[in-house]
Amino acid sequence: MPIPKSDYLSEVWKDGIFANKVVFCTGGAGTICSAQVRAMVYLGASACIVGRNVDKTESMARDIATARAGAKVLGIGSIDVRKMASLEAAVGRCVQELGGLDFV
């Protein structure tokens, strides 16, 4: 469900400032992190959010993608940040699907 821009973004940010950048966010389906990622996506970034809950993470990724037409937002669930192999797999998928990683 689209959220009004004023709920997650200040007018001081220049549109497109994160164009051609990729953000990777652990816990990206949560309230605070999803708002931060949504703002970066609105400002041009592609994003990969990871979390433990598959449904919640994938659903939030689809929701964040509504911030900007054509936005690429990848949601990867079943990721345990305490396990390096789990994070490495998520980073690898992010790089493969979005072309790199600029911000964590």
Short mmCIF file of C-alpha atoms in Angstrom, two decimals:
data_model
loop_
_atom_site.label_atom_id
_atom_site.label_comp_id
_atom_site.label_asym_id
_atom_site.label_seq_id
_atom_site.Cartn_x
_atom_site.Cartn_y
_atom_site.Cartn_z
CA MET A 1 0.00 0.00 0.00
CA PRO A 2 1.58 3.30 -1.01
CA ILE A 3 2.48 5.58 1.89
CA PRO A 4 2.39 9.38 1.49
CA LYS A 5 5.86 10.74 0.77
CA SER A 6 5.56 13.15 3.69
CA ASP A 7 5.44 10.16 6.08
CA TYR A 8 8.98 9.04 5.25
CA LEU A 9 10.84 11.83 3.46
CA SER A 10 11.88 15.38 4.21
CA GLU A 11 11.74 17.95 1.42
CA VAL A 12 15.46 18.74 1.89
CA TRP A 13 16.56 15.70 -0.12
CA LYS A 14 17.25 16.16 -3.84
CA ASP A 15 15.25 13.84 -6.11
CA GLY A 16 17.50 11.24 -7.75
CA ILE A 17 20.35 11.62 -5.26
CA PHE A 18 20.58 7.81 -4.95
CA ALA A 19 20.06 7.02 -8.64
CA ASN A 20 22.04 3.97 -9.80
CA LYS A 21 22.91 3.01 -6.22
CA VAL A 22 21.99 -0.16 -4.32
CA VAL A 23 21.17 -0.30 -0.63
CA PHE A 24 21.33 -3.54 1.42
CA CYS A 25 19.40 -3.46 4.69
CA THR A 26 19.13 -6.10 7.40
CA GLY A 27 15.83 -5.89 9.24
CA GLY A 28 14.44 -3.95 6.29
CA ALA A 29 10.90 -5.16 6.92
CA GLY A 30 10.77 -3.41 10.29
CA THR A 31 9.18 -0.05 10.93
CA ILE A 32 12.28 2.16 11.13
CA CYS A 33 14.46 0.42 8.54
CA SER A 34 11.64 0.10 6.00
CA ALA A 35 11.00 3.86 6.23
CA GLN A 36 14.69 4.59 5.62
CA VAL A 37 14.87 2.19 2.68
CA ARG A 38 11.60 3.55 1.24
CA ALA A 39 13.07 7.07 1.27
CA MET A 40 16.24 5.91 -0.51
CA VAL A 41 14.19 4.03 -3.10
CA TYR A 42 12.04 7.11 -3.68
CA LEU A 43 15.26 9.06 -4.23
CA GLY A 44 16.45 6.62 -6.90
CA ALA A 45 18.07 3.62 -5.20
CA SER A 46 17.43 -0.04 -5.80
CA ALA A 47 17.23 -2.01 -2.58
CA CYS A 48 17.63 -5.42 -1.04
CA ILE A 49 16.04 -5.99 2.36
CA VAL A 50 16.67 -9.13 4.39
CA GLY A 51 14.95 -10.56 7.42
CA ARG A 52 14.02 -13.76 9.20
CA ASN A 53 10.37 -13.90 8.16
CA VAL A 54 9.99 -14.77 4.46
CA ASP A 55 6.41 -13.52 4.00
CA LYS A 56 6.92 -10.28 5.94
CA THR A 57 10.18 -9.47 4.14
CA GLU A 58 8.89 -10.20 0.64
CA SER A 59 5.64 -8.31 1.31
CA MET A 60 7.49 -5.25 2.61
CA ALA A 61 9.81 -5.30 -0.42
CA ARG A 62 6.78 -5.15 -2.73
CA ASP A 63 5.33 -2.32 -0.63
CA ILE A 64 8.57 -0.31 -0.62
CA ALA A 65 8.75 -0.66 -4.41
CA THR A 66 5.56 1.43 -4.67
CA ALA A 67 7.59 4.48 -3.59
CA ARG A 68 8.86 5.01 -7.17
CA ALA A 69 7.65 3.72 -10.50
CA GLY A 70 10.09 1.16 -11.87
CA ALA A 71 11.86 0.67 -8.53
CA LYS A 72 13.71 -2.60 -7.99
CA VAL A 73 13.34 -3.86 -4.43
CA LEU A 74 14.38 -7.38 -3.53
CA GLY A 75 13.09 -9.02 -0.34
CA ILE A 76 15.01 -12.02 0.95
CA GLY A 77 13.57 -13.84 3.95
CA SER A 78 14.91 -16.67 6.10
CA ILE A 79 18.17 -14.79 6.71
CA ASP A 80 19.87 -15.06 10.09
CA VAL A 81 22.35 -12.19 10.50
CA ARG A 82 24.16 -14.18 13.18
CA LYS A 83 25.25 -16.73 10.54
CA MET A 84 27.88 -15.51 8.08
CA ALA A 85 26.90 -18.04 5.40
CA SER A 86 23.32 -16.74 5.50
CA LEU A 87 24.46 -13.14 5.01
CA GLU A 88 26.95 -14.09 2.30
CA ALA A 89 24.20 -15.84 0.34
CA ALA A 90 21.93 -12.79 0.63
CA VAL A 91 24.70 -10.40 -0.44
CA GLY A 92 25.52 -12.67 -3.37
CA ARG A 93 21.90 -12.70 -4.52
CA CYS A 94 21.66 -8.92 -4.11
CA VAL A 95 24.78 -8.36 -6.23
CA GLN A 96 23.60 -10.86 -8.86
CA GLU A 97 20.09 -9.37 -9.18
CA LEU A 98 20.77 -5.67 -8.59
CA GLY A 99 24.30 -5.37 -9.93
CA GLY A 100 26.26 -4.38 -6.85
CA LEU A 101 26.07 -2.94 -3.39
CA ASP A 102 26.72 0.70 -2.46
CA PHE A 103 25.20 1.20 1.00
CA VAL A 104 24.65 -1.16 3.94
#
